[in-house]
Amino acid sequence: LDPGARLAVLSACETGIPADLNLPDEVSSLPTGLLQAGVSGVVASLWSVNDLSTMMLMAMFYEFWRKEHMPPTAALRRAQQWLRDTTNAEKEARFKTAIPALSSSRMAADTAREAVWKLWEKKYPPDERSFAHPFHWAAFGYTGI
């Protein structure tokens, strides 16, 4: 582990839940271990998360944090608001235009497009906000300084 690591992002299910709920005076969890190892902050989830909404949330989080230079707490909050407030059509348009840029250094554009649209197989009505429920965006929180 890089002792100077600024942030660990655990974008999977239940990564922020304490390991033993029978010990109320002890907080033993993956984020706690990372903080004790020297990481300044950890983004983790408190419940099982949806693949599609988590992908969109994390993509926007990284955009706000790395490209717009927001602090991690503000970037997470803004990404959560974006996921909650944008329509399905706005989300689809955002990621259709992002795929070529994202795929240039990580994977072929066709592969990226196929992966994203497999997740979007369910047809979401364009004018609705299908990810507005807190289940889709509130699982993730920031712990640290």
PDB file of C-alpha atoms in Angstrom:
ATOM      1  CA  LEU A   1       0.000   0.000   0.000  1.00  0.00           C
ATOM      2  CA  ASP A   2       1.297   3.413  -0.945  1.00  0.00           C
ATOM      3  CA  PRO A   3       1.605   5.155   2.437  1.00  0.00           C
ATOM      4  CA  GLY A   4       0.906   8.489   0.768  1.00  0.00           C
ATOM      5  CA  ALA A   5      -2.273   7.336  -0.945  1.00  0.00           C
ATOM      6  CA  ARG A   6      -4.840  10.089  -0.861  1.00  0.00           C
ATOM      7  CA  LEU A   7      -7.958   8.096  -1.617  1.00  0.00           C
ATOM      8  CA  ALA A   8      -9.164   4.490  -1.852  1.00  0.00           C
ATOM      9  CA  VAL A   9     -12.411   3.931  -3.758  1.00  0.00           C
ATOM     10  CA  LEU A  10     -14.176   0.661  -2.996  1.00  0.00           C
ATOM     11  CA  SER A  11     -16.924   0.597  -5.612  1.00  0.00           C
ATOM     12  CA  ALA A  12     -18.422  -2.775  -4.753  1.00  0.00           C
ATOM     13  CA  CYS A  13     -21.196  -4.123  -2.538  1.00  0.00           C
ATOM     14  CA  GLU A  14     -21.081  -3.580   1.226  1.00  0.00           C
ATOM     15  CA  THR A  15     -17.439  -2.454   1.359  1.00  0.00           C
ATOM     16  CA  GLY A  16     -18.057  -0.047   4.240  1.00  0.00           C
ATOM     17  CA  ILE A  17     -19.906  -2.394   6.595  1.00  0.00           C
ATOM     18  CA  PRO A  18     -18.150  -3.255   9.867  1.00  0.00           C
ATOM     19  CA  ALA A  19     -16.716  -6.772   9.915  1.00  0.00           C
ATOM     20  CA  ASP A  20     -18.274  -7.827  13.220  1.00  0.00           C
ATOM     21  CA  LEU A  21     -21.576  -6.295  14.235  1.00  0.00           C
ATOM     22  CA  ASN A  22     -21.402  -8.128  17.597  1.00  0.00           C
ATOM     23  CA  LEU A  23     -18.658  -5.775  18.823  1.00  0.00           C
ATOM     24  CA  PRO A  24     -20.378  -2.366  19.058  1.00  0.00           C
ATOM     25  CA  ASP A  25     -17.371  -0.721  20.700  1.00  0.00           C
ATOM     26  CA  GLU A  26     -14.972  -1.797  17.966  1.00  0.00           C
ATOM     27  CA  VAL A  27     -15.094  -0.436  14.454  1.00  0.00           C
ATOM     28  CA  SER A  28     -13.383  -3.019  12.297  1.00  0.00           C
ATOM     29  CA  SER A  29     -13.987  -2.565   8.584  1.00  0.00           C
ATOM     30  CA  LEU A  30     -12.086  -2.332   5.338  1.00  0.00           C
ATOM     31  CA  PRO A  31     -12.219   1.498   5.348  1.00  0.00           C
ATOM     32  CA  THR A  32     -10.932   1.546   8.944  1.00  0.00           C
ATOM     33  CA  GLY A  33      -8.042  -0.744   7.998  1.00  0.00           C
ATOM     34  CA  LEU A  34      -7.135   1.449   5.033  1.00  0.00           C
ATOM     35  CA  LEU A  35      -7.237   4.579   7.198  1.00  0.00           C
ATOM     36  CA  GLN A  36      -5.000   2.899   9.782  1.00  0.00           C
ATOM     37  CA  ALA A  37      -2.625   1.928   6.968  1.00  0.00           C
ATOM     38  CA  GLY A  38      -2.247   5.584   6.035  1.00  0.00           C
ATOM     39  CA  VAL A  39      -4.828   6.297   3.338  1.00  0.00           C
ATOM     40  CA  SER A  40      -6.313   9.753   3.862  1.00  0.00           C
ATOM     41  CA  GLY A  41      -9.838   8.888   2.765  1.00  0.00           C
ATOM     42  CA  VAL A  42     -12.021   5.994   1.650  1.00  0.00           C
ATOM     43  CA  VAL A  43     -15.190   5.873  -0.438  1.00  0.00           C
ATOM     44  CA  ALA A  44     -17.187   2.731   0.395  1.00  0.00           C
ATOM     45  CA  SER A  45     -20.738   1.377   0.257  1.00  0.00           C
ATOM     46  CA  LEU A  46     -23.095   0.338   3.020  1.00  0.00           C
ATOM     47  CA  TRP A  47     -25.323  -2.046   1.039  1.00  0.00           C
ATOM     48  CA  SER A  48     -25.492  -4.125  -2.143  1.00  0.00           C
ATOM     49  CA  VAL A  49     -25.308  -1.802  -5.112  1.00  0.00           C
ATOM     50  CA  ASN A  50     -26.659  -1.876  -8.660  1.00  0.00           C
ATOM     51  CA  ASP A  51     -24.037  -2.333 -11.406  1.00  0.00           C
ATOM     52  CA  LEU A  52     -25.394   0.310 -13.766  1.00  0.00           C
ATOM     53  CA  SER A  53     -26.051   3.047 -11.225  1.00  0.00           C
ATOM     54  CA  THR A  54     -22.684   2.401  -9.540  1.00  0.00           C
ATOM     55  CA  MET A  55     -20.865   2.623 -12.879  1.00  0.00           C
ATOM     56  CA  MET A  56     -22.503   5.973 -13.632  1.00  0.00           C
ATOM     57  CA  LEU A  57     -21.945   7.275 -10.097  1.00  0.00           C
ATOM     58  CA  MET A  58     -18.252   6.342 -10.109  1.00  0.00           C
ATOM     59  CA  ALA A  59     -17.667   7.707 -13.621  1.00  0.00           C
ATOM     60  CA  MET A  60     -19.121  11.046 -12.610  1.00  0.00           C
ATOM     61  CA  PHE A  61     -17.287  10.997  -9.259  1.00  0.00           C
ATOM     62  CA  TYR A  62     -13.940  10.576 -11.029  1.00  0.00           C
ATOM     63  CA  GLU A  63     -14.816  13.274 -13.539  1.00  0.00           C
ATOM     64  CA  PHE A  64     -15.637  15.787 -10.795  1.00  0.00           C
ATOM     65  CA  TRP A  65     -12.671  14.772  -8.631  1.00  0.00           C
ATOM     66  CA  ARG A  66      -9.917  14.387 -11.233  1.00  0.00           C
ATOM     67  CA  LYS A  67     -11.002  16.664 -14.088  1.00  0.00           C
ATOM     68  CA  GLU A  68     -12.736  19.430 -12.141  1.00  0.00           C
ATOM     69  CA  HIS A  69     -10.356  19.163  -9.158  1.00  0.00           C
ATOM     70  CA  MET A  70     -13.116  19.012  -6.559  1.00  0.00           C
ATOM     71  CA  PRO A  71     -12.335  17.585  -3.122  1.00  0.00           C
ATOM     72  CA  PRO A  72     -13.440  13.924  -2.915  1.00  0.00           C
ATOM     73  CA  THR A  73     -16.342  14.721  -0.566  1.00  0.00           C
ATOM     74  CA  ALA A  74     -17.715  17.400  -2.893  1.00  0.00           C
ATOM     75  CA  ALA A  75     -17.142  15.237  -5.969  1.00  0.00           C
ATOM     76  CA  LEU A  76     -19.061  12.342  -4.411  1.00  0.00           C
ATOM     77  CA  ARG A  77     -21.917  14.612  -3.388  1.00  0.00           C
ATOM     78  CA  ARG A  78     -22.134  16.171  -6.836  1.00  0.00           C
ATOM     79  CA  ALA A  79     -22.032  12.755  -8.536  1.00  0.00           C
ATOM     80  CA  GLN A  80     -24.838  11.564  -6.264  1.00  0.00           C
ATOM     81  CA  GLN A  81     -26.894  14.637  -7.118  1.00  0.00           C
ATOM     82  CA  TRP A  82     -26.231  14.136 -10.831  1.00  0.00           C
ATOM     83  CA  LEU A  83     -27.350  10.503 -10.685  1.00  0.00           C
ATOM     84  CA  ARG A  84     -30.451  11.452  -8.689  1.00  0.00           C
ATOM     85  CA  ASP A  85     -31.519  14.497 -10.716  1.00  0.00           C
ATOM     86  CA  THR A  86     -30.760  13.787 -14.386  1.00  0.00           C
ATOM     87  CA  THR A  87     -33.236  12.089 -16.687  1.00  0.00           C
ATOM     88  CA  ASN A  88     -32.560   8.737 -18.297  1.00  0.00           C
ATOM     89  CA  ALA A  89     -32.123  10.513 -21.646  1.00  0.00           C
ATOM     90  CA  GLU A  90     -29.465  12.816 -20.149  1.00  0.00           C
ATOM     91  CA  LYS A  91     -27.608   9.836 -18.695  1.00  0.00           C
ATOM     92  CA  GLU A  92     -27.733   7.896 -21.945  1.00  0.00           C
ATOM     93  CA  ALA A  93     -26.490  10.906 -23.943  1.00  0.00           C
ATOM     94  CA  ARG A  94     -23.673  11.534 -21.455  1.00  0.00           C
ATOM     95  CA  PHE A  95     -22.334   8.006 -21.641  1.00  0.00           C
ATOM     96  CA  LYS A  96     -22.808   7.564 -25.384  1.00  0.00           C
ATOM     97  CA  THR A  97     -20.515  10.527 -25.953  1.00  0.00           C
ATOM     98  CA  ALA A  98     -18.071   9.438 -23.233  1.00  0.00           C
ATOM     99  CA  ILE A  99     -17.433   5.914 -24.512  1.00  0.00           C
ATOM    100  CA  PRO A 100     -14.945   6.815 -27.294  1.00  0.00           C
ATOM    101  CA  ALA A 101     -12.940   9.057 -24.960  1.00  0.00           C
ATOM    102  CA  LEU A 102     -12.911   6.516 -22.137  1.00  0.00           C
ATOM    103  CA  SER A 103     -12.076   3.597 -24.382  1.00  0.00           C
ATOM    104  CA  SER A 104      -9.053   5.128 -26.092  1.00  0.00           C
ATOM    105  CA  SER A 105      -6.698   4.208 -23.271  1.00  0.00           C
ATOM    106  CA  ARG A 106      -8.520   1.361 -21.545  1.00  0.00           C
ATOM    107  CA  MET A 107     -10.365  -0.811 -24.070  1.00  0.00           C
ATOM    108  CA  ALA A 108     -11.633  -0.782 -27.613  1.00  0.00           C
ATOM    109  CA  ALA A 109     -14.639   1.481 -28.213  1.00  0.00           C
ATOM    110  CA  ASP A 110     -16.768  -1.461 -29.405  1.00  0.00           C
ATOM    111  CA  THR A 111     -15.974  -3.411 -26.242  1.00  0.00           C
ATOM    112  CA  ALA A 112     -16.792  -0.432 -24.015  1.00  0.00           C
ATOM    113  CA  ARG A 113     -20.011   0.267 -25.893  1.00  0.00           C
ATOM    114  CA  GLU A 114     -21.127  -3.364 -25.610  1.00  0.00           C
ATOM    115  CA  ALA A 115     -20.351  -3.470 -21.876  1.00  0.00           C
ATOM    116  CA  VAL A 116     -22.292  -0.285 -21.130  1.00  0.00           C
ATOM    117  CA  TRP A 117     -25.314  -1.130 -23.239  1.00  0.00           C
ATOM    118  CA  LYS A 118     -25.549  -4.645 -21.810  1.00  0.00           C
ATOM    119  CA  LEU A 119     -26.152  -2.899 -18.505  1.00  0.00           C
ATOM    120  CA  TRP A 120     -28.697  -0.583 -20.153  1.00  0.00           C
ATOM    121  CA  GLU A 121     -30.669  -3.486 -21.708  1.00  0.00           C
ATOM    122  CA  LYS A 122     -33.739  -2.599 -19.726  1.00  0.00           C
ATOM    123  CA  LYS A 123     -35.410   0.250 -21.552  1.00  0.00           C
ATOM    124  CA  TYR A 124     -35.610   3.233 -19.278  1.00  0.00           C
ATOM    125  CA  PRO A 125     -38.248   5.845 -20.244  1.00  0.00           C
ATOM    126  CA  PRO A 126     -36.270   8.893 -21.465  1.00  0.00           C
ATOM    127  CA  ASP A 127     -38.135  11.508 -19.435  1.00  0.00           C
ATOM    128  CA  GLU A 128     -38.042   9.603 -16.147  1.00  0.00           C
ATOM    129  CA  ARG A 129     -35.416   9.618 -13.429  1.00  0.00           C
ATOM    130  CA  SER A 130     -35.080   5.887 -12.859  1.00  0.00           C
ATOM    131  CA  PHE A 131     -32.130   6.272 -10.483  1.00  0.00           C
ATOM    132  CA  ALA A 132     -33.626   8.929  -8.198  1.00  0.00           C
ATOM    133  CA  HIS A 133     -34.284   6.489  -5.356  1.00  0.00           C
ATOM    134  CA  PRO A 134     -31.585   6.647  -2.644  1.00  0.00           C
ATOM    135  CA  PHE A 135     -30.851   2.944  -3.216  1.00  0.00           C
ATOM    136  CA  HIS A 136     -28.961   3.945  -6.360  1.00  0.00           C
ATOM    137  CA  TRP A 137     -26.819   6.784  -5.014  1.00  0.00           C
ATOM    138  CA  ALA A 138     -26.834   6.913  -1.202  1.00  0.00           C
ATOM    139  CA  ALA A 139     -24.945   3.680  -0.457  1.00  0.00           C
ATOM    140  CA  PHE A 140     -21.587   5.386  -0.943  1.00  0.00           C
ATOM    141  CA  GLY A 141     -20.033   7.577   1.686  1.00  0.00           C
ATOM    142  CA  TYR A 142     -16.650   9.101   2.413  1.00  0.00           C
ATOM    143  CA  THR A 143     -14.637   8.313   5.536  1.00  0.00           C
ATOM    144  CA  GLY A 144     -11.429  10.136   6.388  1.00  0.00           C
ATOM    145  CA  ILE A 145      -9.900  13.567   6.490  1.00  0.00           C
TER     146      ILE A 145
END
